[in-house]
Amino acid sequence: MDGLVCLPWHKDCERGGHARYCAGLTIGLCLTPVDEAHGGLDVVAGSHRALIDRSQFDAGLDLPTVHLQASRGDVTVHTSCTVHRSTHPLRSERRVVYTGFALPTRPGDRGATVDRIVLARERAAISGRPPTVPVPTPTDTGPPA
């Protein structure tokens, strides 16, 4: 078995994703069974309701660990804040198609592709100071000098 076949304890919303994915749902469609032979899926029951830092995963939690089993074609659903891991397969890797749902953006929210120049203009207008990045005007024809 090549590649990443098991993941350590983690939350889908960690490592900078909390603001985008928290209160989101992760949905998995099992293409193979979820069992000891294909690799399992373990979850920490109730972890979606507790503020758990990454350093606590290996230190031991006072919440129960549940070993999930599923058949081919079953669907799993968990919140992005649920602490979970995949376990190493004994025979062949577990295959799952994942998708998810997150909270919709609200008016005024900024996406990941927000324009730096637009932000610089808005910040300058609010602070009354010049922009911190070069802001071309409509008459500019080339890069700033």
Backbone as JSON, one array per atom type, in Angstrom:
{
  "sequence": "MDGLVCLPWHKDCERGGHARYCAGLTIGLCLTPVDEAHGGLDVVAGSHRALIDRSQFDAGLDLPTVHLQASRGDVTVHTSCTVHRSTHPLRSERRVVYTGFALPTRPGDRGATVDRIVLARERAAISGRPPTVPVPTPTDTGPPA",
  "N": [[0.84, -1.18, 0.0], [0.71, 2.06, -1.01], [1.34, 5.55, -0.38], [-0.63, 7.83, 1.62], [-2.32, 6.19, 3.96], [-3.42, 6.16, 6.44], [-4.53, 8.5, 8.82], [-3.47, 10.53, 11.54], [-4.97, 11.46, 14.76], [-7.18, 14.15, 14.3], [-8.86, 17.28, 13.51], [-11.12, 18.44, 11.07], [-11.32, 21.15, 10.83], [-9.05, 22.29, 11.82], [-5.73, 23.79, 11.78], [-5.89, 26.37, 10.6], [-8.3, 26.27, 9.26], [-10.54, 26.69, 10.77], [-12.2, 29.04, 10.81], [-13.38, 28.88, 8.31], [-14.47, 26.3, 8.04], [-15.68, 25.42, 10.38], [-18.55, 24.29, 12.08], [-19.3, 23.04, 9.87], [-20.14, 20.24, 7.75], [-18.77, 17.06, 7.16], [-18.95, 14.69, 4.7], [-18.85, 11.32, 3.91], [-18.71, 8.88, 1.39], [-18.66, 5.54, 1.37], [-16.58, 3.54, -0.48], [-15.35, 1.2, -0.16], [-15.51, -1.31, 2.42], [-15.54, -0.09, 5.82], [-13.53, -1.22, 8.01], [-11.52, -3.55, 9.94], [-9.87, -4.86, 8.08], [-9.76, -3.14, 5.83], [-9.06, -0.73, 6.91], [-9.9, 1.42, 9.51], [-12.24, 3.82, 10.94], [-12.0, 5.99, 13.46], [-13.57, 7.83, 16.03], [-13.78, 10.51, 18.42], [-16.14, 10.53, 20.65], [-18.44, 13.11, 21.24], [-16.56, 15.09, 20.99], [-16.99, 17.18, 19.27], [-18.34, 19.04, 20.68], [-16.65, 20.12, 22.5], [-13.95, 22.24, 23.42], [-11.07, 21.45, 22.12], [-7.68, 21.28, 22.04], [-4.95, 20.7, 19.78], [-2.72, 19.66, 21.11], [-3.84, 18.16, 23.1], [-4.76, 15.79, 22.01], [-3.01, 13.52, 21.99], [-2.38, 13.43, 24.64], [-4.39, 12.31, 26.01], [-7.82, 12.04, 26.44], [-10.88, 12.63, 28.22], [-13.04, 11.55, 26.98], [-15.04, 9.13, 25.27], [-13.66, 6.82, 22.86], [-14.78, 5.81, 19.71], [-15.04, 3.1, 17.55], [-15.78, 3.07, 14.33], [-17.75, 1.2, 12.01], [-18.52, 0.35, 8.7], [-20.35, -0.48, 5.74], [-19.74, -1.1, 2.23], [-20.97, 1.53, 0.26], [-22.3, 2.77, 2.32], [-22.91, 5.84, 4.12], [-21.05, 8.26, 5.84], [-21.23, 10.84, 8.28], [-19.91, 13.68, 9.76], [-19.28, 16.42, 12.01], [-17.12, 19.21, 11.35], [-15.55, 19.77, 13.53], [-15.2, 17.45, 14.95], [-13.08, 15.21, 16.56], [-11.12, 12.88, 14.94], [-9.76, 9.89, 13.35], [-8.07, 7.83, 10.92], [-7.43, 4.36, 10.69], [-4.72, 2.03, 10.28], [-4.84, -0.14, 7.49], [-5.24, -3.74, 7.25], [-5.36, -5.42, 5.05], [-6.16, -4.18, 2.46], [-6.38, -0.76, 1.3], [-8.76, 1.56, 2.68], [-11.3, 3.08, 0.86], [-12.8, 6.14, 0.19], [-15.13, 8.59, -0.82], [-15.11, 11.96, -0.31], [-17.02, 14.8, 0.61], [-18.45, 17.97, 1.45], [-20.24, 20.35, 3.53], [-20.46, 23.75, 4.3], [-20.96, 26.7, 6.3], [-22.83, 29.26, 4.67], [-21.51, 32.19, 3.03], [-21.79, 35.47, 4.44], [-23.27, 38.71, 3.88], [-20.68, 41.02, 3.37], [-18.67, 39.3, 4.21], [-15.36, 38.08, 3.62], [-13.79, 36.4, 1.0], [-11.37, 33.81, 0.17], [-10.02, 34.73, -2.03], [-9.87, 37.47, -2.03], [-9.24, 40.72, -3.28], [-6.15, 42.27, -2.97], [-5.62, 44.95, -3.52], [-8.12, 46.19, -3.42], [-8.69, 45.8, -0.69], [-6.59, 47.34, 0.4], [-7.29, 49.93, -0.45], [-9.74, 50.24, 0.94], [-8.91, 50.04, 3.65], [-7.2, 52.27, 3.75], [-9.02, 54.34, 3.31], [-10.56, 54.17, 5.62], [-8.65, 54.61, 7.67], [-7.51, 57.01, 6.96], [-4.93, 57.25, 6.12], [-2.24, 56.81, 3.72], [-2.41, 54.06, 1.34], [-1.01, 50.79, 2.14], [0.01, 49.15, 0.23], [1.02, 49.44, -3.21], [-1.37, 51.23, -4.99], [-2.83, 51.19, -7.95], [-4.02, 53.78, -10.09], [-6.83, 54.49, -12.29], [-5.62, 55.73, -14.46], [-3.05, 54.83, -14.58], [-0.52, 53.09, -16.42], [1.39, 51.23, -16.17], [3.64, 49.29, -14.03], [4.14, 50.45, -10.63], [6.63, 52.95, -9.93]],
  "CA": [[0.0, 0.0, 0.0], [1.5, 3.28, -1.13], [0.64, 6.78, -0.07], [-1.16, 8.06, 2.96], [-3.47, 5.31, 4.17], [-4.05, 6.43, 7.72], [-4.29, 9.84, 9.35], [-3.54, 10.59, 13.0], [-6.08, 12.22, 15.3], [-7.25, 15.51, 13.78], [-10.16, 17.89, 13.24], [-11.09, 19.0, 9.73], [-11.29, 22.61, 10.89], [-7.81, 22.79, 12.43], [-4.68, 24.31, 10.9], [-6.32, 27.55, 9.86], [-9.59, 26.1, 8.61], [-11.65, 26.84, 11.71], [-13.12, 30.1, 10.42], [-14.09, 28.51, 7.08], [-15.12, 24.99, 8.05], [-16.35, 25.08, 11.61], [-19.99, 24.13, 11.91], [-19.51, 22.39, 8.59], [-20.32, 18.79, 7.77], [-17.96, 16.25, 6.25], [-19.75, 13.53, 4.3], [-18.04, 10.32, 3.22], [-19.39, 7.76, 0.75], [-17.73, 4.41, 1.48], [-16.42, 2.73, -1.68], [-14.95, -0.1, 0.39], [-15.95, -1.36, 3.81], [-14.75, 0.53, 6.88], [-13.35, -2.32, 8.95], [-10.12, -3.81, 10.27], [-9.14, -5.27, 6.88], [-9.59, -2.0, 4.92], [-8.74, 0.47, 7.68], [-11.09, 1.89, 10.23], [-12.46, 5.23, 11.22], [-12.24, 6.18, 14.89], [-13.99, 9.18, 16.41], [-13.9, 10.79, 19.84], [-17.55, 10.9, 20.84], [-18.66, 14.34, 21.98], [-15.47, 16.06, 20.81], [-17.47, 18.34, 18.51], [-18.92, 19.99, 21.64], [-15.62, 20.51, 23.47], [-12.79, 22.96, 22.88], [-9.95, 20.53, 22.28], [-6.47, 21.72, 21.35], [-4.19, 19.61, 19.18], [-1.81, 19.07, 22.1], [-4.59, 17.25, 23.98], [-5.11, 14.54, 21.32], [-2.17, 12.41, 22.44], [-2.26, 13.46, 26.09], [-5.5, 11.55, 26.56], [-9.05, 12.79, 26.66], [-11.84, 11.9, 29.05], [-14.2, 11.24, 26.14], [-14.87, 7.78, 24.71], [-13.31, 6.61, 21.45], [-15.71, 4.88, 19.06], [-14.52, 2.51, 16.33], [-16.91, 2.96, 13.4], [-17.7, 0.21, 10.94], [-19.52, 0.65, 7.67], [-20.29, -1.33, 4.55], [-19.63, -0.39, 0.95], [-22.2, 2.24, -0.05], [-22.77, 3.53, 3.49], [-22.51, 7.24, 4.2], [-20.69, 8.76, 7.16], [-21.37, 12.29, 8.4], [-19.42, 14.22, 11.03], [-19.01, 17.85, 11.99], [-15.7, 19.49, 11.11], [-14.84, 19.85, 14.82], [-15.1, 16.13, 15.57], [-11.76, 14.61, 16.53], [-11.22, 11.55, 14.32], [-8.56, 9.37, 12.69], [-8.23, 6.58, 10.2], [-6.49, 3.37, 11.19], [-3.97, 1.33, 9.24], [-5.51, -1.35, 7.0], [-4.51, -5.0, 7.31], [-5.36, -6.09, 3.74], [-6.12, -3.18, 1.39], [-6.79, 0.53, 1.85], [-10.15, 2.01, 2.68], [-11.54, 4.12, -0.15], [-13.96, 6.94, 0.53], [-15.28, 9.86, -1.52], [-15.53, 12.96, 0.66], [-17.51, 16.12, 0.24], [-18.87, 18.62, 2.68], [-21.06, 21.55, 3.52], [-20.02, 24.75, 5.27], [-21.89, 27.82, 6.4], [-22.71, 30.17, 3.53], [-20.96, 33.5, 3.36], [-22.77, 36.5, 4.75], [-22.88, 39.98, 3.28], [-19.52, 41.61, 4.02], [-17.62, 38.31, 4.42], [-14.28, 38.1, 2.63], [-13.37, 35.09, 0.56], [-9.93, 33.58, 0.12], [-9.45, 35.39, -3.2], [-10.13, 38.91, -1.96], [-8.25, 41.52, -3.98], [-5.3, 43.06, -2.07], [-5.73, 46.38, -3.83], [-9.41, 46.63, -2.87], [-8.51, 45.88, 0.76], [-5.72, 48.48, 0.71], [-8.1, 51.15, -0.61], [-10.72, 50.32, 2.04], [-8.18, 50.35, 4.89], [-6.71, 53.65, 3.66], [-10.17, 55.23, 3.47], [-10.97, 54.14, 7.03], [-7.61, 55.17, 8.54], [-7.1, 58.35, 6.53], [-3.52, 57.19, 5.75], [-2.03, 56.23, 2.38], [-2.42, 52.6, 1.3], [0.27, 50.14, 2.44], [0.48, 48.51, -1.01], [0.78, 50.35, -4.32], [-2.73, 51.16, -5.51], [-2.85, 51.9, -9.23], [-5.22, 54.57, -10.44], [-7.27, 54.1, -13.63], [-4.76, 56.3, -15.51], [-1.73, 54.15, -14.6], [-0.38, 52.15, -17.52], [2.43, 50.25, -15.89], [3.88, 49.05, -12.61], [4.6, 51.64, -9.9], [8.08, 53.18, -9.99]],
  "C": [[0.88, 1.24, 0.0], [0.65, 4.47, -0.74], [0.14, 6.83, 1.35], [-2.42, 7.23, 3.15], [-4.08, 5.46, 5.54], [-3.61, 7.8, 8.22], [-4.36, 9.8, 10.86], [-4.75, 11.4, 13.45], [-6.03, 13.65, 14.76], [-8.7, 15.99, 13.74], [-10.07, 18.51, 11.85], [-10.93, 20.52, 9.73], [-10.0, 23.16, 11.48], [-6.86, 23.29, 11.35], [-5.19, 25.43, 10.0], [-7.68, 27.43, 9.2], [-10.79, 26.37, 9.49], [-12.67, 27.88, 11.24], [-13.93, 29.72, 9.18], [-14.93, 27.26, 7.23], [-15.86, 24.64, 9.32], [-17.86, 25.14, 11.42], [-20.31, 23.56, 10.53], [-19.7, 20.9, 8.78], [-19.4, 18.15, 6.76], [-18.73, 14.98, 5.98], [-18.85, 12.58, 3.52], [-18.92, 9.21, 2.65], [-18.38, 6.62, 0.66], [-17.72, 3.59, 0.19], [-15.94, 1.33, -1.33], [-15.5, -0.15, 1.81], [-15.01, -0.55, 4.72], [-14.67, -0.54, 7.96], [-11.86, -2.53, 9.19], [-9.3, -4.13, 9.02], [-8.82, -4.09, 5.97], [-9.15, -0.72, 5.63], [-10.01, 1.03, 8.28], [-11.16, 3.39, 10.33], [-12.83, 5.32, 12.69], [-12.63, 7.63, 15.14], [-13.99, 9.3, 17.93], [-15.3, 11.34, 20.06], [-17.66, 12.16, 21.7], [-17.6, 15.4, 21.76], [-15.91, 17.28, 20.02], [-18.07, 19.41, 19.43], [-17.92, 20.5, 22.66], [-14.5, 21.26, 22.76], [-11.56, 22.11, 23.16], [-8.8, 21.01, 21.41], [-5.72, 20.51, 20.83], [-3.29, 18.91, 20.2], [-2.52, 18.09, 23.02], [-4.89, 15.9, 23.33], [-4.33, 13.36, 21.87], [-2.02, 12.35, 23.95], [-3.36, 12.65, 26.77], [-6.67, 12.44, 26.88], [-9.99, 11.97, 27.52], [-13.14, 11.66, 28.3], [-13.97, 9.86, 25.51], [-14.48, 7.79, 23.23], [-14.25, 5.54, 20.89], [-15.07, 4.41, 17.76], [-15.7, 2.28, 15.39], [-16.67, 1.85, 12.39], [-18.81, 0.55, 9.97], [-19.31, -0.31, 6.51], [-20.1, -0.46, 3.31], [-20.99, 0.24, 0.63], [-22.78, 3.02, 1.11], [-22.23, 4.95, 3.43], [-22.17, 7.58, 5.65], [-20.83, 10.28, 7.15], [-20.8, 12.7, 9.76], [-19.19, 15.72, 10.89], [-17.5, 18.06, 11.87], [-14.9, 19.56, 12.39], [-14.72, 18.51, 15.53], [-13.68, 15.61, 15.44], [-11.9, 13.19, 15.99], [-9.88, 11.16, 13.7], [-8.94, 8.16, 11.85], [-7.14, 5.63, 10.7], [-5.87, 2.59, 10.03], [-4.71, 0.06, 8.8], [-4.62, -2.58, 7.12], [-4.37, -5.64, 5.93], [-5.26, -5.1, 2.59], [-6.75, -1.89, 1.91], [-8.29, 0.77, 1.74], [-10.27, 3.13, 1.64], [-12.87, 4.8, 0.14], [-13.96, 8.18, -0.35], [-15.84, 10.85, -0.52], [-16.04, 14.22, -0.01], [-17.96, 16.79, 1.53], [-19.73, 19.84, 2.44], [-20.53, 22.48, 4.6], [-21.07, 25.85, 5.31], [-21.73, 28.72, 5.19], [-22.09, 31.49, 3.98], [-22.1, 34.48, 3.62], [-22.36, 37.78, 4.05], [-21.73, 40.6, 4.07], [-18.41, 40.62, 4.3], [-16.59, 38.41, 3.3], [-13.91, 36.67, 2.28], [-11.86, 34.99, 0.51], [-9.27, 34.34, -1.03], [-9.7, 36.89, -3.19], [-8.95, 39.68, -2.55], [-7.48, 42.4, -2.99], [-5.47, 44.55, -2.29], [-7.04, 46.94, -3.27], [-9.3, 46.78, -1.36], [-7.66, 47.09, 1.15], [-6.48, 49.79, 0.59], [-9.07, 51.33, 0.55], [-10.04, 50.68, 3.35], [-7.69, 51.79, 4.9], [-7.86, 54.64, 3.87], [-10.61, 55.3, 4.93], [-9.95, 54.85, 7.92], [-7.22, 56.59, 8.19], [-5.63, 58.41, 6.14], [-3.39, 56.62, 4.35], [-2.06, 54.7, 2.44], [-1.04, 52.01, 1.56], [0.81, 49.35, 1.25], [0.23, 49.5, -2.14], [-0.62, 50.15, -4.88], [-2.77, 51.93, -6.83], [-4.14, 52.68, -9.42], [-5.62, 54.16, -11.84], [-6.38, 54.65, -14.73], [-3.39, 55.66, -15.57], [-1.67, 53.16, -15.73], [0.68, 51.1, -17.25], [2.62, 50.07, -14.41], [4.37, 50.32, -11.94], [6.12, 51.75, -9.95], [8.72, 52.95, -8.63]]
}
